[in-house]
Amino acid sequence: MALTASTYGKARVRVMRLTREGDRHTPRELTLSVMMRGAFDAAWTQADNRACVATDSVKNIVNVVAAQNLSLGTEAFAQAVAALFLDTYPQIEEMTIEARETRWRRHAIAGAPHDHTFTLDGNGFGIVRLVARRDGSVLQSGVEGFTFMKTTQSGWSDFVDDRYRTLPDATDRIAATAMDALWTWSTMPADCEAANARVLDTLLATFGGSYSFGVQDSMYRMGEAALASVPEIAQIRFAMPNKHYIPIDLTPFGLENGAAVFLPTDEPHGQIEATISREK
């Protein structure tokens, strides 16, 4: 039998970096998956662990890089972790690092941002994915579970009408989603944090600023706008599940529902995915 693929490492490595600039603090909390590919097949096929880096050491390396790089943004931090592995262990051919950011929002007290008080930003997570080899790397940034909606200017109509269809046409409905979006950098921007914020602002402005003929329609135009706004992005990948709001029938109670009372549900939900690139 052949071992056709293998990888190993450490998942759910959690680390908080705290930058202290006098009384002003900045927390950076990450949950990482750090996976290695390379000359490790003998551990599977011959019970030979001599080339293996212990997964406990993987966790320790993340902590050491954190201590040495308190202020790095998530993208640069992932690159620093990958570089240490590739520089230290010749048996490693490829590192795949995924970092999920727990975002802390600086709280305002008496109208002023406070130096060391924060609240949890509950809308999704920032994510970074890096695949690094000695001959190059692919770096992606994005958001996971970022939830938004608009309460008008959205429809879904003129779809296949056959004996299986029960859904009526809609020209004015609530459109909502918990979006996963991942964009691939062709070159690194001067400021990843600012560029990521610009992408997200562009996506929301496009979604909210025009009529949507469906999630597919909005998704494509959102991708086009993000690529136009941030030239360092090569492509953007979306997964946008529908969060449905179904009008409730109030006629048994002698009431009219003027598109005001809904049943929120996301099971089952429509799942719409696409990648928009600069080149076909």
mmCIF file of C-alpha atoms in Angstrom:
data_model
loop_
_atom_site.group_PDB
_atom_site.id
_atom_site.type_symbol
_atom_site.label_atom_id
_atom_site.label_comp_id
_atom_site.label_asym_id
_atom_site.label_seq_id
_atom_site.Cartn_x
_atom_site.Cartn_y
_atom_site.Cartn_z
ATOM 1 C CA MET A 1 0.000 0.000 0.000
ATOM 2 C CA ALA A 2 1.150 3.553 -0.757
ATOM 3 C CA LEU A 3 1.035 6.545 1.566
ATOM 4 C CA THR A 4 -0.215 9.134 -0.890
ATOM 5 C CA ALA A 5 -0.590 12.180 1.374
ATOM 6 C CA SER A 6 0.321 13.128 4.908
ATOM 7 C CA THR A 7 0.559 16.185 7.117
ATOM 8 C CA TYR A 8 0.707 16.853 10.823
ATOM 9 C CA GLY A 9 1.147 19.661 13.305
ATOM 10 C CA LYS A 10 -0.732 21.418 16.077
ATOM 11 C CA ALA A 11 -4.271 22.785 15.949
ATOM 12 C CA ARG A 12 -6.076 25.254 18.220
ATOM 13 C CA VAL A 13 -2.852 26.838 19.397
ATOM 14 C CA ARG A 14 -4.074 29.882 21.299
ATOM 15 C CA VAL A 15 -1.917 32.893 22.039
ATOM 16 C CA MET A 16 -2.536 36.462 23.158
ATOM 17 C CA ARG A 17 0.054 39.132 22.417
ATOM 18 C CA LEU A 18 -0.242 42.335 24.407
ATOM 19 C CA THR A 19 1.584 45.430 23.213
ATOM 20 C CA ARG A 20 2.145 48.000 25.952
ATOM 21 C CA GLU A 21 2.920 51.541 24.829
ATOM 22 C CA GLY A 22 2.932 53.345 28.139
ATOM 23 C CA ASP A 23 -0.595 53.215 29.513
ATOM 24 C CA ARG A 24 -2.057 52.287 26.102
ATOM 25 C CA HIS A 25 -2.372 48.563 25.482
ATOM 26 C CA THR A 26 -3.245 46.643 22.301
ATOM 27 C CA PRO A 27 -4.350 42.981 22.524
ATOM 28 C CA ARG A 28 -3.858 40.585 19.609
ATOM 29 C CA GLU A 29 -5.497 37.197 20.225
ATOM 30 C CA LEU A 30 -5.138 34.332 17.746
ATOM 31 C CA THR A 31 -6.085 30.679 17.435
ATOM 32 C CA LEU A 32 -3.719 28.941 15.013
ATOM 33 C CA SER A 33 -3.429 25.702 13.104
ATOM 34 C CA VAL A 34 0.211 25.003 12.186
ATOM 35 C CA MET A 35 0.682 22.044 9.833
ATOM 36 C CA MET A 36 3.842 20.567 8.279
ATOM 37 C CA ARG A 37 4.502 18.564 5.128
ATOM 38 C CA GLY A 38 7.857 17.035 4.308
ATOM 39 C CA ALA A 39 10.116 14.021 4.787
ATOM 40 C CA PHE A 40 8.017 12.441 7.511
ATOM 41 C CA ASP A 41 6.628 9.379 5.698
ATOM 42 C CA ALA A 42 8.711 6.942 7.762
ATOM 43 C CA ALA A 43 6.718 7.865 10.869
ATOM 44 C CA TRP A 44 3.652 6.405 9.132
ATOM 45 C CA THR A 45 5.182 3.519 7.208
ATOM 46 C CA GLN A 46 8.134 2.394 9.368
ATOM 47 C CA ALA A 47 7.297 3.603 12.903
ATOM 48 C CA ASP A 48 10.378 5.855 12.603
ATOM 49 C CA ASN A 49 9.937 9.233 14.303
ATOM 50 C CA ARG A 50 13.511 10.545 13.949
ATOM 51 C CA ALA A 51 12.565 13.288 11.460
ATOM 52 C CA CYS A 52 9.481 14.407 13.367
ATOM 53 C CA VAL A 53 9.177 17.680 15.230
ATOM 54 C CA ALA A 54 6.960 17.109 18.274
ATOM 55 C CA THR A 55 3.621 18.874 18.092
ATOM 56 C CA ASP A 56 4.368 20.209 21.568
ATOM 57 C CA SER A 57 7.411 21.911 20.043
ATOM 58 C CA VAL A 58 5.124 23.424 17.398
ATOM 59 C CA LYS A 59 3.142 25.097 20.172
ATOM 60 C CA ASN A 60 6.345 26.269 21.850
ATOM 61 C CA ILE A 61 7.630 27.783 18.603
ATOM 62 C CA VAL A 62 4.409 29.785 18.179
ATOM 63 C CA ASN A 63 4.835 31.141 21.702
ATOM 64 C CA VAL A 64 8.487 32.069 21.107
ATOM 65 C CA VAL A 65 7.636 33.881 17.856
ATOM 66 C CA ALA A 66 4.831 35.667 19.706
ATOM 67 C CA ALA A 67 7.210 36.857 22.419
ATOM 68 C CA GLN A 68 9.653 38.123 19.799
ATOM 69 C CA ASN A 69 6.997 39.822 17.635
ATOM 70 C CA LEU A 70 4.423 41.420 19.895
ATOM 71 C CA SER A 71 3.236 44.039 17.430
ATOM 72 C CA LEU A 72 3.166 42.202 14.110
ATOM 73 C CA GLY A 73 -0.144 42.065 12.266
ATOM 74 C CA THR A 74 -1.668 38.633 11.730
ATOM 75 C CA GLU A 75 -0.366 38.205 8.179
ATOM 76 C CA ALA A 76 3.211 39.104 9.133
ATOM 77 C CA PHE A 77 2.995 36.981 12.280
ATOM 78 C CA ALA A 78 2.002 33.898 10.267
ATOM 79 C CA GLN A 79 4.909 34.572 7.911
ATOM 80 C CA ALA A 80 7.319 34.820 10.865
ATOM 81 C CA VAL A 81 6.126 31.479 12.258
ATOM 82 C CA ALA A 82 6.497 29.774 8.871
ATOM 83 C CA ALA A 83 9.968 31.267 8.332
ATOM 84 C CA LEU A 84 11.242 29.909 11.653
ATOM 85 C CA PHE A 85 10.095 26.380 10.778
ATOM 86 C CA LEU A 86 11.531 26.448 7.260
ATOM 87 C CA ASP A 87 14.819 27.963 8.459
ATOM 88 C CA THR A 88 15.205 25.484 11.330
ATOM 89 C CA TYR A 89 14.077 22.126 9.887
ATOM 90 C CA PRO A 90 15.393 21.062 6.455
ATOM 91 C CA GLN A 91 12.992 18.094 6.410
ATOM 92 C CA ILE A 92 10.006 20.450 6.162
ATOM 93 C CA GLU A 93 8.897 21.177 2.612
ATOM 94 C CA GLU A 94 5.725 23.151 3.238
ATOM 95 C CA MET A 95 4.014 24.974 6.100
ATOM 96 C CA THR A 96 0.282 25.669 6.163
ATOM 97 C CA ILE A 97 -0.724 28.155 8.838
ATOM 98 C CA GLU A 98 -4.273 29.258 9.497
ATOM 99 C CA ALA A 99 -4.855 32.013 12.045
ATOM 100 C CA ARG A 100 -8.280 32.972 13.385
ATOM 101 C CA GLU A 101 -8.402 36.351 15.086
ATOM 102 C CA THR A 102 -10.503 37.100 18.142
ATOM 103 C CA ARG A 103 -11.110 40.791 17.681
ATOM 104 C CA TRP A 104 -11.134 43.080 20.706
ATOM 105 C CA ARG A 105 -12.684 46.522 20.234
ATOM 106 C CA ARG A 106 -11.338 49.406 22.276
ATOM 107 C CA HIS A 107 -14.115 50.656 24.555
ATOM 108 C CA ALA A 108 -14.945 54.326 24.949
ATOM 109 C CA ILE A 109 -15.391 55.721 28.438
ATOM 110 C CA ALA A 110 -16.754 59.243 28.852
ATOM 111 C CA GLY A 111 -16.594 59.573 25.066
ATOM 112 C CA ALA A 112 -12.879 58.778 24.723
ATOM 113 C CA PRO A 113 -11.244 55.478 23.647
ATOM 114 C CA HIS A 114 -9.892 53.859 26.789
ATOM 115 C CA ASP A 115 -6.256 52.778 27.043
ATOM 116 C CA HIS A 116 -6.852 49.278 28.395
ATOM 117 C CA THR A 117 -10.582 48.438 28.348
ATOM 118 C CA PHE A 118 -11.991 46.335 25.499
ATOM 119 C CA THR A 119 -15.188 44.603 24.433
ATOM 120 C CA LEU A 120 -15.428 41.545 22.211
ATOM 121 C CA ASP A 121 -16.324 42.248 18.590
ATOM 122 C CA GLY A 122 -18.957 39.571 18.128
ATOM 123 C CA ASN A 123 -19.365 39.860 14.349
ATOM 124 C CA GLY A 124 -17.290 37.077 12.886
ATOM 125 C CA PHE A 125 -13.550 36.464 12.980
ATOM 126 C CA GLY A 126 -10.612 37.762 10.991
ATOM 127 C CA ILE A 127 -8.729 34.924 9.278
ATOM 128 C CA VAL A 128 -5.351 34.511 7.616
ATOM 129 C CA ARG A 129 -4.141 31.463 5.657
ATOM 130 C CA LEU A 130 -0.520 31.023 4.591
ATOM 131 C CA VAL A 131 0.994 28.187 2.561
ATOM 132 C CA ALA A 132 4.759 28.692 2.637
ATOM 133 C CA ARG A 133 7.494 26.797 0.801
ATOM 134 C CA ARG A 134 11.121 27.649 0.226
ATOM 135 C CA ASP A 135 10.367 28.621 -3.370
ATOM 136 C CA GLY A 136 7.398 30.869 -2.593
ATOM 137 C CA SER A 137 4.175 31.258 -0.687
ATOM 138 C CA VAL A 138 0.461 32.025 -1.008
ATOM 139 C CA LEU A 139 -1.022 34.413 1.560
ATOM 140 C CA GLN A 140 -4.743 34.967 2.043
ATOM 141 C CA SER A 141 -6.725 37.186 4.388
ATOM 142 C CA GLY A 142 -10.415 37.382 5.080
ATOM 143 C CA VAL A 143 -13.357 37.107 7.422
ATOM 144 C CA GLU A 144 -15.357 34.156 8.679
ATOM 145 C CA GLY A 145 -18.987 34.281 9.756
ATOM 146 C CA PHE A 146 -19.301 38.030 9.149
ATOM 147 C CA THR A 147 -23.045 38.676 9.376
ATOM 148 C CA PHE A 148 -25.010 41.477 7.722
ATOM 149 C CA MET A 149 -28.364 42.155 6.101
ATOM 150 C CA LYS A 150 -30.488 44.692 4.311
ATOM 151 C CA THR A 151 -34.233 44.881 4.796
ATOM 152 C CA THR A 152 -35.235 45.956 1.282
ATOM 153 C CA GLN A 153 -33.816 46.374 -2.224
ATOM 154 C CA SER A 154 -33.428 42.618 -2.704
ATOM 155 C CA GLY A 155 -35.320 40.047 -4.732
ATOM 156 C CA TRP A 156 -35.256 36.532 -6.169
ATOM 157 C CA SER A 157 -37.398 35.864 -9.223
ATOM 158 C CA ASP A 158 -37.547 34.316 -12.714
ATOM 159 C CA PHE A 159 -35.915 31.054 -11.547
ATOM 160 C CA VAL A 160 -36.877 27.591 -12.812
ATOM 161 C CA ASP A 161 -40.640 27.072 -12.648
ATOM 162 C CA ASP A 162 -41.508 23.367 -12.633
ATOM 163 C CA ARG A 163 -43.564 20.915 -10.599
ATOM 164 C CA TYR A 164 -41.018 20.961 -7.748
ATOM 165 C CA ARG A 165 -41.156 24.705 -7.210
ATOM 166 C CA THR A 166 -43.187 26.065 -4.292
ATOM 167 C CA LEU A 167 -41.288 29.330 -3.719
ATOM 168 C CA PRO A 168 -42.959 32.404 -5.217
ATOM 169 C CA ASP A 169 -41.141 35.242 -6.930
ATOM 170 C CA ALA A 170 -39.996 37.985 -4.560
ATOM 171 C CA THR A 171 -39.040 41.517 -5.548
ATOM 172 C CA ASP A 172 -38.729 43.050 -2.092
ATOM 173 C CA ARG A 173 -37.345 40.799 0.635
ATOM 174 C CA ILE A 174 -34.847 40.772 3.489
ATOM 175 C CA ALA A 175 -31.374 39.687 2.339
ATOM 176 C CA ALA A 176 -29.042 38.410 5.071
ATOM 177 C CA THR A 177 -25.960 36.211 5.238
ATOM 178 C CA ALA A 178 -23.115 35.067 7.472
ATOM 179 C CA MET A 179 -20.293 35.522 4.966
ATOM 180 C CA ASP A 180 -16.982 33.753 4.691
ATOM 181 C CA ALA A 181 -14.668 35.685 2.355
ATOM 182 C CA LEU A 182 -11.013 34.990 1.633
ATOM 183 C CA TRP A 183 -8.870 37.168 -0.605
ATOM 184 C CA THR A 184 -5.507 36.170 -2.073
ATOM 185 C CA TRP A 185 -2.668 38.684 -2.165
ATOM 186 C CA SER A 186 -0.617 38.996 -5.345
ATOM 187 C CA THR A 187 1.646 41.441 -3.511
ATOM 188 C CA MET A 188 1.637 42.481 0.126
ATOM 189 C CA PRO A 189 0.019 45.885 0.777
ATOM 190 C CA ALA A 190 1.937 48.444 2.784
ATOM 191 C CA ASP A 191 -0.635 48.106 5.587
ATOM 192 C CA CYS A 192 -2.578 44.832 5.693
ATOM 193 C CA GLU A 193 -4.922 46.006 8.432
ATOM 194 C CA ALA A 194 -5.936 49.103 6.474
ATOM 195 C CA ALA A 195 -6.264 47.141 3.220
ATOM 196 C CA ASN A 196 -8.435 44.497 4.890
ATOM 197 C CA ALA A 197 -10.681 47.193 6.336
ATOM 198 C CA ARG A 198 -11.000 48.759 2.874
ATOM 199 C CA VAL A 199 -12.025 45.413 1.372
ATOM 200 C CA LEU A 200 -14.726 44.913 3.993
ATOM 201 C CA ASP A 201 -16.006 48.475 3.633
ATOM 202 C CA THR A 202 -16.174 48.008 -0.146
ATOM 203 C CA LEU A 203 -18.077 44.724 0.134
ATOM 204 C CA LEU A 204 -20.689 46.238 2.445
ATOM 205 C CA ALA A 205 -21.051 49.428 0.402
ATOM 206 C CA THR A 206 -21.673 47.378 -2.742
ATOM 207 C CA PHE A 207 -24.134 45.070 -1.011
ATOM 208 C CA GLY A 208 -26.132 47.890 0.541
ATOM 209 C CA GLY A 209 -25.828 50.467 -2.195
ATOM 210 C CA SER A 210 -27.735 48.829 -5.036
ATOM 211 C CA TYR A 211 -30.629 46.485 -5.771
ATOM 212 C CA SER A 212 -29.799 42.795 -5.470
ATOM 213 C CA PHE A 213 -31.347 40.337 -7.925
ATOM 214 C CA GLY A 214 -30.018 37.477 -5.772
ATOM 215 C CA VAL A 215 -27.040 36.528 -3.654
ATOM 216 C CA GLN A 216 -25.201 35.503 -6.829
ATOM 217 C CA ASP A 217 -25.710 38.955 -8.328
ATOM 218 C CA SER A 218 -24.549 40.776 -5.204
ATOM 219 C CA MET A 219 -21.613 38.421 -4.675
ATOM 220 C CA TYR A 220 -20.194 38.978 -8.160
ATOM 221 C CA ARG A 221 -20.489 42.757 -7.944
ATOM 222 C CA MET A 222 -18.988 42.745 -4.434
ATOM 223 C CA GLY A 223 -16.005 40.774 -5.751
ATOM 224 C CA GLU A 224 -15.567 43.119 -8.710
ATOM 225 C CA ALA A 225 -15.632 46.139 -6.414
ATOM 226 C CA ALA A 226 -13.112 44.654 -3.968
ATOM 227 C CA LEU A 227 -10.662 43.864 -6.769
ATOM 228 C CA ALA A 228 -11.042 47.385 -8.154
ATOM 229 C CA SER A 229 -10.565 48.969 -4.743
ATOM 230 C CA VAL A 230 -7.494 47.002 -3.623
ATOM 231 C CA PRO A 231 -5.071 46.349 -6.521
ATOM 232 C CA GLU A 232 -2.883 43.976 -4.451
ATOM 233 C CA ILE A 233 -5.667 41.342 -4.429
ATOM 234 C CA ALA A 234 -5.512 38.625 -7.098
ATOM 235 C CA GLN A 235 -8.851 36.995 -6.320
ATOM 236 C CA ILE A 236 -11.567 36.740 -3.708
ATOM 237 C CA ARG A 237 -13.536 33.655 -2.706
ATOM 238 C CA PHE A 238 -16.988 33.849 -1.114
ATOM 239 C CA ALA A 239 -19.304 31.507 0.736
ATOM 240 C CA MET A 240 -22.560 33.290 1.556
ATOM 241 C CA PRO A 241 -25.320 31.159 3.093
ATOM 242 C CA ASN A 242 -28.806 32.608 3.106
ATOM 243 C CA LYS A 243 -30.234 33.577 6.464
ATOM 244 C CA HIS A 244 -33.928 33.398 5.680
ATOM 245 C CA TYR A 245 -36.645 35.651 7.078
ATOM 246 C CA ILE A 246 -40.001 34.134 6.136
ATOM 247 C CA PRO A 247 -43.139 36.306 6.374
ATOM 248 C CA ILE A 248 -45.520 34.847 8.944
ATOM 249 C CA ASP A 249 -49.132 34.271 7.904
ATOM 250 C CA LEU A 250 -51.254 36.278 10.341
ATOM 251 C CA THR A 251 -54.586 35.906 8.501
ATOM 252 C CA PRO A 252 -55.854 33.214 10.951
ATOM 253 C CA PHE A 253 -55.795 35.995 13.545
ATOM 254 C CA GLY A 254 -57.527 38.549 11.378
ATOM 255 C CA LEU A 255 -54.326 40.503 10.869
ATOM 256 C CA GLU A 256 -52.452 41.681 7.800
ATOM 257 C CA ASN A 257 -48.684 41.188 7.714
ATOM 258 C CA GLY A 258 -47.376 44.246 5.927
ATOM 259 C CA ALA A 259 -43.898 42.751 5.457
ATOM 260 C CA ALA A 260 -43.222 43.436 9.126
ATOM 261 C CA VAL A 261 -43.286 40.108 11.025
ATOM 262 C CA PHE A 262 -40.964 37.259 10.022
ATOM 263 C CA LEU A 263 -39.737 33.843 11.107
ATOM 264 C CA PRO A 264 -35.903 33.872 11.236
ATOM 265 C CA THR A 265 -34.387 30.575 10.119
ATOM 266 C CA ASP A 266 -31.153 29.274 8.605
ATOM 267 C CA GLU A 267 -31.947 25.535 8.483
ATOM 268 C CA PRO A 268 -31.943 24.469 5.739
ATOM 269 C CA HIS A 269 -30.291 27.387 3.989
ATOM 270 C CA GLY A 270 -29.205 28.237 0.491
ATOM 271 C CA GLN A 271 -25.427 27.961 0.124
ATOM 272 C CA ILE A 272 -23.914 30.206 -2.539
ATOM 273 C CA GLU A 273 -20.180 30.151 -3.299
ATOM 274 C CA ALA A 274 -17.947 31.691 -5.968
ATOM 275 C CA THR A 275 -14.449 32.954 -6.708
ATOM 276 C CA ILE A 276 -13.925 36.217 -8.596
ATOM 277 C CA SER A 277 -10.471 36.699 -10.133
ATOM 278 C CA ARG A 278 -8.683 39.258 -12.246
ATOM 279 C CA GLU A 279 -7.964 36.604 -14.878
ATOM 280 C CA LYS A 280 -10.007 33.680 -16.160
#
